[in-house]
Tab-separated table of C-alpha atoms and ligand atoms in Angstrom:
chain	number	residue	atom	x	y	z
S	1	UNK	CA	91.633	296.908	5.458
S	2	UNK	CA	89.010	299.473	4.682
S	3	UNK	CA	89.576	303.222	5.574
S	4	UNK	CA	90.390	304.408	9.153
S	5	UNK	CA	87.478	306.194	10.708
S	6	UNK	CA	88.984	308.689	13.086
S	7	UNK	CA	87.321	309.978	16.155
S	8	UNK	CA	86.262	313.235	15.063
S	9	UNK	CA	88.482	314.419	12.065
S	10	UNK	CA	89.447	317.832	10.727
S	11	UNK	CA	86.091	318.723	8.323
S	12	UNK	CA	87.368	321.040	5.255
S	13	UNK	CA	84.390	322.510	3.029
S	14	UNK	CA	86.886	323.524	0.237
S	15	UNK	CA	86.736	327.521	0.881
S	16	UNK	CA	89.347	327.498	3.813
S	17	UNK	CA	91.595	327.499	0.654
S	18	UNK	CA	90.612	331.089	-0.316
S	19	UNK	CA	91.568	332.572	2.539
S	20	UNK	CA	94.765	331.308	2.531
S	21	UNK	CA	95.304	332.182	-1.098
S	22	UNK	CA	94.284	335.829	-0.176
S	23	UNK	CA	96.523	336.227	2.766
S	24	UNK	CA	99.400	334.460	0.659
S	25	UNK	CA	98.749	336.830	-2.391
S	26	UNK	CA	99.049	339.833	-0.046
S	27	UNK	CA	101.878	338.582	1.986
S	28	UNK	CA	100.088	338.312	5.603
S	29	UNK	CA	102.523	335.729	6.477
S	30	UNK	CA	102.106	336.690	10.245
S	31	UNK	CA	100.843	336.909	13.802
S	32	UNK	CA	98.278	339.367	12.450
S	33	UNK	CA	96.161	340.303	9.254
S	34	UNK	CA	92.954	340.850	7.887
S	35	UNK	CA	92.139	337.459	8.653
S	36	UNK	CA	92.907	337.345	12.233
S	37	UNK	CA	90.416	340.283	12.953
S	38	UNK	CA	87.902	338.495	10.031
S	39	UNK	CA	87.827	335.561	12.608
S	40	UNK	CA	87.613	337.340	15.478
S	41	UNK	CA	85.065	339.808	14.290
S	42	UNK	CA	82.901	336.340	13.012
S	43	UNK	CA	83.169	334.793	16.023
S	44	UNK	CA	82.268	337.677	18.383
S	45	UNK	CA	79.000	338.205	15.809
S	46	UNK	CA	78.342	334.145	15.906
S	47	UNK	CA	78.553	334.302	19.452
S	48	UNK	CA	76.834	337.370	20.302
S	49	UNK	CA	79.728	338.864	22.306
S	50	UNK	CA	81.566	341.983	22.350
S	51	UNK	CA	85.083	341.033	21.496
S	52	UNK	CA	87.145	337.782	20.841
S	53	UNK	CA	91.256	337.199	20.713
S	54	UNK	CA	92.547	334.563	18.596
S	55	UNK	CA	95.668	332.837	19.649
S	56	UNK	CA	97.587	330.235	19.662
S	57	UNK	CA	95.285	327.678	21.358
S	58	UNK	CA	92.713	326.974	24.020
S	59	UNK	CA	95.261	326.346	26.611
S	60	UNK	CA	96.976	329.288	25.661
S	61	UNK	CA	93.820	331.157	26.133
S	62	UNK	CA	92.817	329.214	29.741
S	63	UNK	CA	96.865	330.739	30.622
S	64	UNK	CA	95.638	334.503	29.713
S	65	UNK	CA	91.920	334.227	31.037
S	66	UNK	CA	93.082	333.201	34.482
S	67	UNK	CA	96.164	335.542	34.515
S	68	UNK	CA	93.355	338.644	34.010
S	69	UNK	CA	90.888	337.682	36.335
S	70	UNK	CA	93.674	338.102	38.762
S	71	UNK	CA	94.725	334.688	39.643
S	72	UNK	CA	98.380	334.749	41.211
S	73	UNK	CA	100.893	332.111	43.124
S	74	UNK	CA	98.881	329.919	45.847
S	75	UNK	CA	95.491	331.440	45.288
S	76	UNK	CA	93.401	329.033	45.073
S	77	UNK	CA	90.757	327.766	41.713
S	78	UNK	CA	88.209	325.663	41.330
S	79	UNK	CA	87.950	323.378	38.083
S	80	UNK	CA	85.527	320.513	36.640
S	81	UNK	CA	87.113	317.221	37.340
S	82	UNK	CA	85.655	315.543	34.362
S	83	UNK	CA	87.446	317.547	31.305
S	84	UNK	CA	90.874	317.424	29.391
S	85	UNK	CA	94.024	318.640	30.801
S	86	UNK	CA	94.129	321.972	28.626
S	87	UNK	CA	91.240	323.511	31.232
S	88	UNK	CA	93.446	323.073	34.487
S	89	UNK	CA	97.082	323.212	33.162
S	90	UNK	CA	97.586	327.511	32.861
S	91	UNK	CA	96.507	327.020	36.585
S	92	UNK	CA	99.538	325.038	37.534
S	93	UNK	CA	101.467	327.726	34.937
S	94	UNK	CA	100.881	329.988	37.717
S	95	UNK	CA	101.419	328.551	40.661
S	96	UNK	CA	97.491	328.285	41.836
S	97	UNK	CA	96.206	325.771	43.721
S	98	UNK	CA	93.492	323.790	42.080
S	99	UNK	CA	90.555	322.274	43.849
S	100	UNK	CA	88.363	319.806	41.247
S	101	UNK	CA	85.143	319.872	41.673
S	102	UNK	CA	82.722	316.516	40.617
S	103	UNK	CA	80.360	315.985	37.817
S	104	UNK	CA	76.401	315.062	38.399
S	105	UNK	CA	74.777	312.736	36.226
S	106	UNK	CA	72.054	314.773	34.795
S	107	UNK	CA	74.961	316.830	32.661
S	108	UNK	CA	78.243	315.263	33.632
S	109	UNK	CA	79.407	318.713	33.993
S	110	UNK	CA	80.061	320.688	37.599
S	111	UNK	CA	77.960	319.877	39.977
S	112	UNK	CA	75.859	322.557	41.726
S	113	UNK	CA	75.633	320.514	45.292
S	114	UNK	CA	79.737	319.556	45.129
S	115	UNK	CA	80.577	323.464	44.034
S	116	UNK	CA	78.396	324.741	47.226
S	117	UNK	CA	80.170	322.218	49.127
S	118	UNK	CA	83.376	323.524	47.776
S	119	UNK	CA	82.542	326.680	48.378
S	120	UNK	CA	81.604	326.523	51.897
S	121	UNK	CA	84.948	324.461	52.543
S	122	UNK	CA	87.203	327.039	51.204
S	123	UNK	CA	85.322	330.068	52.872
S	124	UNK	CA	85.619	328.277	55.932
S	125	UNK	CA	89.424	328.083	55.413
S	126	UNK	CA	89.235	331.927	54.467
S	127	UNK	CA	90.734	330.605	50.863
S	128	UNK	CA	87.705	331.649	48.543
S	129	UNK	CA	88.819	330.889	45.091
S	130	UNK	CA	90.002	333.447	42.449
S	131	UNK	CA	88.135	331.720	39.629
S	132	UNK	CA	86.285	328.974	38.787
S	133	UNK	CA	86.393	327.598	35.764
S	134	UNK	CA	82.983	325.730	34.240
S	135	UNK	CA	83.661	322.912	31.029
S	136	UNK	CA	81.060	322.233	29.069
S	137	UNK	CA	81.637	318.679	28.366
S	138	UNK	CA	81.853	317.112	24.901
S	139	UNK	CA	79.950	319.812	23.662
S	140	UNK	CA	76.662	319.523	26.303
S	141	UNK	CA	76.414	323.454	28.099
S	142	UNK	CA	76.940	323.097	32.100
S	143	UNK	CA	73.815	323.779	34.197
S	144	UNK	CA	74.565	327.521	34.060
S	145	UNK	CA	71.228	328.581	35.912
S	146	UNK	CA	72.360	326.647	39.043
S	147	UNK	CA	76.041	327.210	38.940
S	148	UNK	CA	76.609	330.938	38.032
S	149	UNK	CA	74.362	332.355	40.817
S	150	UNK	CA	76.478	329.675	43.761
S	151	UNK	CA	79.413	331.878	42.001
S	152	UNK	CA	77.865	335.161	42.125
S	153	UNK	CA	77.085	334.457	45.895
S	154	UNK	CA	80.427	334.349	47.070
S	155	UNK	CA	81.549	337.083	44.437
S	156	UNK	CA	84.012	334.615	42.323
S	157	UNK	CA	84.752	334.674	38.423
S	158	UNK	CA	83.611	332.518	36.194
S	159	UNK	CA	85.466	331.281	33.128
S	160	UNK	CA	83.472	329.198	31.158
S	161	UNK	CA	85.447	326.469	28.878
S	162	UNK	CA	83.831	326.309	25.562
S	163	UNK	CA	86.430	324.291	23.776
S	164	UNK	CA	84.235	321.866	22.960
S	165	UNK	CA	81.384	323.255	22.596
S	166	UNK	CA	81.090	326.208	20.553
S	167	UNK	CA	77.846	326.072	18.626
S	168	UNK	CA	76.131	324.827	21.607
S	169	UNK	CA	73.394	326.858	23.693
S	170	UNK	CA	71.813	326.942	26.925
S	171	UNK	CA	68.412	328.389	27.054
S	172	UNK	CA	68.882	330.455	23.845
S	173	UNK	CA	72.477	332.187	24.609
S	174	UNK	CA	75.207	330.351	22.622
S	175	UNK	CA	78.324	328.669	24.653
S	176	UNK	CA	81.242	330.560	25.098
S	177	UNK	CA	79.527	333.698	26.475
S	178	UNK	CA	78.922	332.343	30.164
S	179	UNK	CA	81.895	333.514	32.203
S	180	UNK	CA	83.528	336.442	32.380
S	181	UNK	CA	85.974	335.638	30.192
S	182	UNK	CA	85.498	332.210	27.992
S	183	UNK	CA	87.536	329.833	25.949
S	184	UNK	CA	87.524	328.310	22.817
S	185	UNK	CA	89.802	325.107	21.183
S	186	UNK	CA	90.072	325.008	16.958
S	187	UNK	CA	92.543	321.909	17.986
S	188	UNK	CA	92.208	319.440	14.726
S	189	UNK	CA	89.673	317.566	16.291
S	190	UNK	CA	87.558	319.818	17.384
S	191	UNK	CA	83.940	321.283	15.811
S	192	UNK	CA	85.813	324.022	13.873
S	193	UNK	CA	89.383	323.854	13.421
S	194	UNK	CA	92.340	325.724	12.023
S	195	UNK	CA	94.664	323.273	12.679
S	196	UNK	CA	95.988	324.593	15.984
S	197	UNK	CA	94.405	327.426	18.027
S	198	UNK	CA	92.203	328.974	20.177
S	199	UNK	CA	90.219	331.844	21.434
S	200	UNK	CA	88.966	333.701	24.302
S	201	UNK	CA	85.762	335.981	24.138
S	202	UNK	CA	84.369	338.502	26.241
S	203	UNK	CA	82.065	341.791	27.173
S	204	UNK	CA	85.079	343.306	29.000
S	205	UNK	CA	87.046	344.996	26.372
S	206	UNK	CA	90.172	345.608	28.534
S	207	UNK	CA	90.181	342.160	29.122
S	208	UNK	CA	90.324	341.259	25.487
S	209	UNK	CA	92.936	344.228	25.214
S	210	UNK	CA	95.056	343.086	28.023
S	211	UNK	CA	95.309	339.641	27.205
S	212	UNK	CA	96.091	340.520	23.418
S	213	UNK	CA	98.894	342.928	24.797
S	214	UNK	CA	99.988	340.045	27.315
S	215	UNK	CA	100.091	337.469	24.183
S	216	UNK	CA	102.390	339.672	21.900
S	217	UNK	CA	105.074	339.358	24.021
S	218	UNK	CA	104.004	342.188	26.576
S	219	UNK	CA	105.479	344.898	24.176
S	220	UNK	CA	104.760	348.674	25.511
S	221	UNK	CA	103.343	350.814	22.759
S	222	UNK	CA	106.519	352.997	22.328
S	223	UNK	CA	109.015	352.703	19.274
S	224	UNK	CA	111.596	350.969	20.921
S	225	UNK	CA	111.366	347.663	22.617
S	226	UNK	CA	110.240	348.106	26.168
S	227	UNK	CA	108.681	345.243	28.626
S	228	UNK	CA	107.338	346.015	31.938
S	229	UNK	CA	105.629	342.976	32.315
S	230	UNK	CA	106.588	339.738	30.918
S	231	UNK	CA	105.111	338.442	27.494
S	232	UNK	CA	104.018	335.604	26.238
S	233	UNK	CA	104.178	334.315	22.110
S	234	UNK	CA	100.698	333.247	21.845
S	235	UNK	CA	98.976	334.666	18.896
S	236	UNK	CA	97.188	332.903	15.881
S	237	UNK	CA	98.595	333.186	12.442
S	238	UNK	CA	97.228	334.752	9.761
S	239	UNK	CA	97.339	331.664	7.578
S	240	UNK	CA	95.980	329.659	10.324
S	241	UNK	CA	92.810	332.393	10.871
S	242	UNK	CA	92.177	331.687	7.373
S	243	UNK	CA	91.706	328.592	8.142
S	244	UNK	CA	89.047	329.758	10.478
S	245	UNK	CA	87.328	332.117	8.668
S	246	UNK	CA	86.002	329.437	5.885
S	247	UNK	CA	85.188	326.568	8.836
S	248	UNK	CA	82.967	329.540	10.629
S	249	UNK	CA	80.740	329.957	6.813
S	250	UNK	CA	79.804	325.814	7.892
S	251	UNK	CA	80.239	326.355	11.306
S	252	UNK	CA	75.741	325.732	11.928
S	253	UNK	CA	76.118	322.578	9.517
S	254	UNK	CA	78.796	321.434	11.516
S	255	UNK	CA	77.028	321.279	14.537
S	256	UNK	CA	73.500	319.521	12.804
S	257	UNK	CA	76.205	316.783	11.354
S	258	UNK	CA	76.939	315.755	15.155
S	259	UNK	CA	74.128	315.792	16.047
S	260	UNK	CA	72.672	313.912	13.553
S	261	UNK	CA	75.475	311.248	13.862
S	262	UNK	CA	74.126	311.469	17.652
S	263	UNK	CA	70.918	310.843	16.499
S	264	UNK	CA	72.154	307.811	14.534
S	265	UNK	CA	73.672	306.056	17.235
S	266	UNK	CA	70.511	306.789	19.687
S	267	UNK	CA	67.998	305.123	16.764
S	268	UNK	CA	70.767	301.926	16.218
S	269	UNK	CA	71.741	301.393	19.882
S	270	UNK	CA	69.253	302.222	21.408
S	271	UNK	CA	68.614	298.863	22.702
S	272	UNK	CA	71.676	298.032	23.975
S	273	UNK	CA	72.348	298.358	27.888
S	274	UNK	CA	74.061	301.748	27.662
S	275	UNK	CA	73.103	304.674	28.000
S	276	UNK	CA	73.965	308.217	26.457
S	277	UNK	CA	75.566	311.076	27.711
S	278	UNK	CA	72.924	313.418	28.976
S	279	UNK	CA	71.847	316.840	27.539
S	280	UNK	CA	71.455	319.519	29.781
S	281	UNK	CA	67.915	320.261	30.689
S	282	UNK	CA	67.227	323.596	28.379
S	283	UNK	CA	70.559	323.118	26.197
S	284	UNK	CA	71.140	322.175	22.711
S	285	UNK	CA	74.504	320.548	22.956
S	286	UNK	CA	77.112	321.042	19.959
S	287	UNK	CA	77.606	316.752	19.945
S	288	UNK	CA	80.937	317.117	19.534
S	289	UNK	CA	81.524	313.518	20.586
S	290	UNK	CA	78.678	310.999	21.144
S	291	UNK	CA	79.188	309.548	24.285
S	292	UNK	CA	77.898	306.140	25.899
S	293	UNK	CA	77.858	304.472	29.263
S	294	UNK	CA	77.630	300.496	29.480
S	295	UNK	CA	75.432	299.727	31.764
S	296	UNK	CA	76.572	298.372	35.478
S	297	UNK	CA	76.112	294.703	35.760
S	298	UNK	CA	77.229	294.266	32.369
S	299	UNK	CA	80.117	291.989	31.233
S	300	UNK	CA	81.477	294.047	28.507
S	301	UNK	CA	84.100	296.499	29.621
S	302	UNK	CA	84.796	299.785	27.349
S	303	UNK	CA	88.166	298.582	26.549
S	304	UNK	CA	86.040	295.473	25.016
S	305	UNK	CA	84.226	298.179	22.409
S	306	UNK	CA	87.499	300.282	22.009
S	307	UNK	CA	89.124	297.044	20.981
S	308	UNK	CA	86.167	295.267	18.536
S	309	UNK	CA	86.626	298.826	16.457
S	310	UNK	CA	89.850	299.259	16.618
S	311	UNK	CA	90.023	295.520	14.781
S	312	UNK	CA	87.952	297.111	12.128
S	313	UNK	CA	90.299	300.200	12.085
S	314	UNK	CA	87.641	302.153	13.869
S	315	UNK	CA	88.807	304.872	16.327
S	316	UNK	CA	87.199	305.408	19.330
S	317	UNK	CA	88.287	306.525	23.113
S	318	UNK	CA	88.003	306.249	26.484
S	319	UNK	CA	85.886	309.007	28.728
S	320	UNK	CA	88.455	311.953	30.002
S	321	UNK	CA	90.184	310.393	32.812
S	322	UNK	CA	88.855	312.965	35.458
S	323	UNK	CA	91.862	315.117	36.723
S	324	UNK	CA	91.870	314.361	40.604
S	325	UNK	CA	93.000	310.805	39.390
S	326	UNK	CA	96.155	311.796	37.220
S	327	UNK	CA	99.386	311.668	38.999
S	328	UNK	CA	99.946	315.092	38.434
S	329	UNK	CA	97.414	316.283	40.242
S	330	UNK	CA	98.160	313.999	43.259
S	331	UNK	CA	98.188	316.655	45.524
S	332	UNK	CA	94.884	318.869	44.090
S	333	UNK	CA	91.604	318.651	46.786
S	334	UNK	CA	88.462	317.068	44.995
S	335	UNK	CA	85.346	317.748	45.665
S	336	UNK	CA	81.951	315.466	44.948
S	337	UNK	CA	77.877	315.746	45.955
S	338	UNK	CA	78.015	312.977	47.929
S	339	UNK	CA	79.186	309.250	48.032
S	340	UNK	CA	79.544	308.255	44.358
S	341	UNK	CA	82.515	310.018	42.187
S	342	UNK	CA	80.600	310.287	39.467
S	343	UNK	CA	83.413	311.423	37.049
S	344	UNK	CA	85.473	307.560	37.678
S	345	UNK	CA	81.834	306.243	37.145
S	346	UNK	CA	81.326	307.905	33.854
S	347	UNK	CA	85.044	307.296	32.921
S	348	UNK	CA	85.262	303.498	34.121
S	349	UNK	CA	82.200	302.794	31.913
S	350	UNK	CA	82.426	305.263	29.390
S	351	UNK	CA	83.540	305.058	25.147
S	352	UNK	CA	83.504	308.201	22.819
S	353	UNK	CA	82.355	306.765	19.996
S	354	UNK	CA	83.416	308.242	16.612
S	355	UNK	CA	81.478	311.563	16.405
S	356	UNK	CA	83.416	313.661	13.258
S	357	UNK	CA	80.537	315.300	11.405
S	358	UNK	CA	81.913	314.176	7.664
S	359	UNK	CA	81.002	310.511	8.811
S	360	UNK	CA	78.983	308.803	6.083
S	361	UNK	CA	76.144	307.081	6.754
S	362	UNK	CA	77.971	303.867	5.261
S	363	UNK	CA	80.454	304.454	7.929
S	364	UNK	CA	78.030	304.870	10.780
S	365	UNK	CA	76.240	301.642	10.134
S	366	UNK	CA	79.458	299.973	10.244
S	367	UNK	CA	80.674	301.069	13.693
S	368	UNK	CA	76.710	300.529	14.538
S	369	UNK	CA	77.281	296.997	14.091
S	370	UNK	CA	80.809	296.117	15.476
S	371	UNK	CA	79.637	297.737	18.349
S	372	UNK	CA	76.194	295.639	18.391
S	373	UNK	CA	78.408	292.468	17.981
S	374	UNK	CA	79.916	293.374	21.191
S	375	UNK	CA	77.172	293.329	23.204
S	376	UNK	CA	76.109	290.034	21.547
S	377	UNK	CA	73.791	292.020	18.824
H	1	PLP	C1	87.714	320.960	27.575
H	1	PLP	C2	88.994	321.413	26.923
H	1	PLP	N1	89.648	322.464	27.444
H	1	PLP	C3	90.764	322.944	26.894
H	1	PLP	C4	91.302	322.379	25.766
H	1	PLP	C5	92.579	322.924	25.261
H	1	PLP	O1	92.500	323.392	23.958
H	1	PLP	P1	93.795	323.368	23.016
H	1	PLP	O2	94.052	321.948	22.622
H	1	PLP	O3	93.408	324.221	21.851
H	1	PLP	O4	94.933	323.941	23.784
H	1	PLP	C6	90.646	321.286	25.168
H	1	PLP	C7	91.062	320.610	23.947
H	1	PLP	O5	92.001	320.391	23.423
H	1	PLP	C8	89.477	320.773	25.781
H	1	PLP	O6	88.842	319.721	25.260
């Protein structure tokens, strides 16, 4: 059997390696170094933001984010439905109560019309949320002119999660500079990745300073150990920042390789009855995985295209289960526009197809046509 073709695989351009060599040769074996602020200082400057903080993942950084903007026990946050655990989880860490709000079709991200519904719901109940946090979706930017002003209205915090879509933009301002504090994932599979980790940017200096003092274990700045607050083990290696700092010098190309494979499957499917995910009106979306849709009507199931490639040693997913619908989350409101859930729409019809951006062109015109044999092609 030929090769597996993973989803979307770690993509190493070779200089990762010095970095690691330097921090090795100078014995930054640790939770801080010259590469740790390297990475963060890149990624503020790549971003266009004032400060980042690397730690120890996205999640990690979604936990630290929400603890700053002031979200305690029972208060209450809003969420995008259709996204990965990791956004809503540091919620539950805390004790908040979270309320998911449904996708539209023209981004599959928050909907405007379902968070003003939310919104007027919640005031009603005198439970305005503490934060609301806004995915952008496999790498497509949220409808940020629509959504950030319902927020502003009713004076709430936005945290924008980025973790998939760092080198994305909306309207000329890169992803992951939206809320008031954001989020990024360098999970294995993501655009960029050192392995395991994360970040969160922001303007607010204190914030980035809190959250970095909250992430080293809460230690006061006095030469003895002292804790008046408790701490939390969530920093980035050094090793692992190296990591980082050689993914950000291909960061750009990283981004043009999804897209391109995007591109691909657009050009070769085309004609198929699917569809693709949208792109936000105004937004260049990082591609991080190419989604389609089958169309309804249509006797093959995603399972059916999941399977075909998997027989070929293909891998390939279904769309994020949307949270209201996991167990877990049993007891979480939901929110949507209107009559259609358009999050178990996307998901019930949905396949990420492989989207990694080292995927050779040999490779792409194989899944092209298992997946055209499927639909009978
Ligand atoms: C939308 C989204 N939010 C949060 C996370 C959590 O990031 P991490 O895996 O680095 O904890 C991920 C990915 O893993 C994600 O896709």
């Amino acid at each position: 059997m030929s090769e597996r073709i993973f989803l979307s695989p770690p993509h190493m351009n070779g200089r990762e390696i010095n970095f690691i060599n330097e921090a090795f040769d100078t014995n930054w074996i640790a939770p801080f170094g010259p590469n740790l602020t390297g990475f963060e200082n890149d990624m503020s400057k790549y971003l266009g933001i004032n400060k980042s903080l690397a730690l120890s993942s996205g999640t990690a950084a979604m936990h630290l984010a929400l603890m700053y903007v002031g979200v305690q026990k029972d208060d209450v946050v809003f969420c995008s439905d259709l996204t990965f655990a990791g956004s809503c989880n540091p919620a539950v860490y805390i004790g908040a109560k979270l309320v998911f709000i449904d996708s539209d079709y023209e981004t599959f991200n928050m909907s405007p019309v379902a968070l003003e519904k939310a919104f007027e719901k919640y005031e009603k109940l005198g439970k305005l949320p503490k934060a609301v946090i806004i995915v952008d979706l496999y790498g497509n930017p949220a409808n940020f002119d629509e959504l950030l002003p319902i927020c502003e209205s009713y004076g709430v915090t936005v945290i924008e999660d980025a973790a998939e879509a760092l080198g994305a933009e909306y309207k000329g301002k890169k992803c992951g500079t939206f809320g008031k504090i954001n989020i990024l994932s360098f999970n294995g599979n993501k655009v960029i990745t050192t392995s395991g980790g994360g970040m969160a940017c922001s303007e607010d200096t204190q914030a980035i300073e809190k959250m970095h003092f909250w992430a080293n274990q809460s230690k006061e700045p006095v030469n003895y150990y002292l804790h008046k607050e408790v701490g939390y083990n969530y920093r980035m290696s050094n090793i692992s920042a190296g990591i980082g700092r050689g993914q950000m010098l291909t960061l750009d190309e990283r981004v043009s390789q999804r897209r391109f494979v995007n591109e691909y499957y657009k050009k070769e499917l085309g004609d198929l009855p699917i569809k693709f995910s949208p792109e936000t009106v105004g937004a260049v979306s990082s591609c991080w995985l190419s989604v389609i849709t089958i169309d309804e009507g249509i006797s093959v199931s995603p399972d059916d295209v999941i399977e075909a490639l998997e027989k070929e040693n293909i891998e390939s997913r279904r769309v994020w289960n949307p949270m209201h619908c996991h167990p877990v989350f049993a007891d979480c409101d939901y929110i949507n526009s209107g009559e259609i859930d358009v999050g178990i729409d996307v998901f019930n019809r949905g396949v990420c197809l492989p989207s990694g951006s080292s995927l050779s062109e040999e490779e792409l015109q194989h899944i092209v046509k298992v997946v055209r044999a499927v639909f009978g092609k």
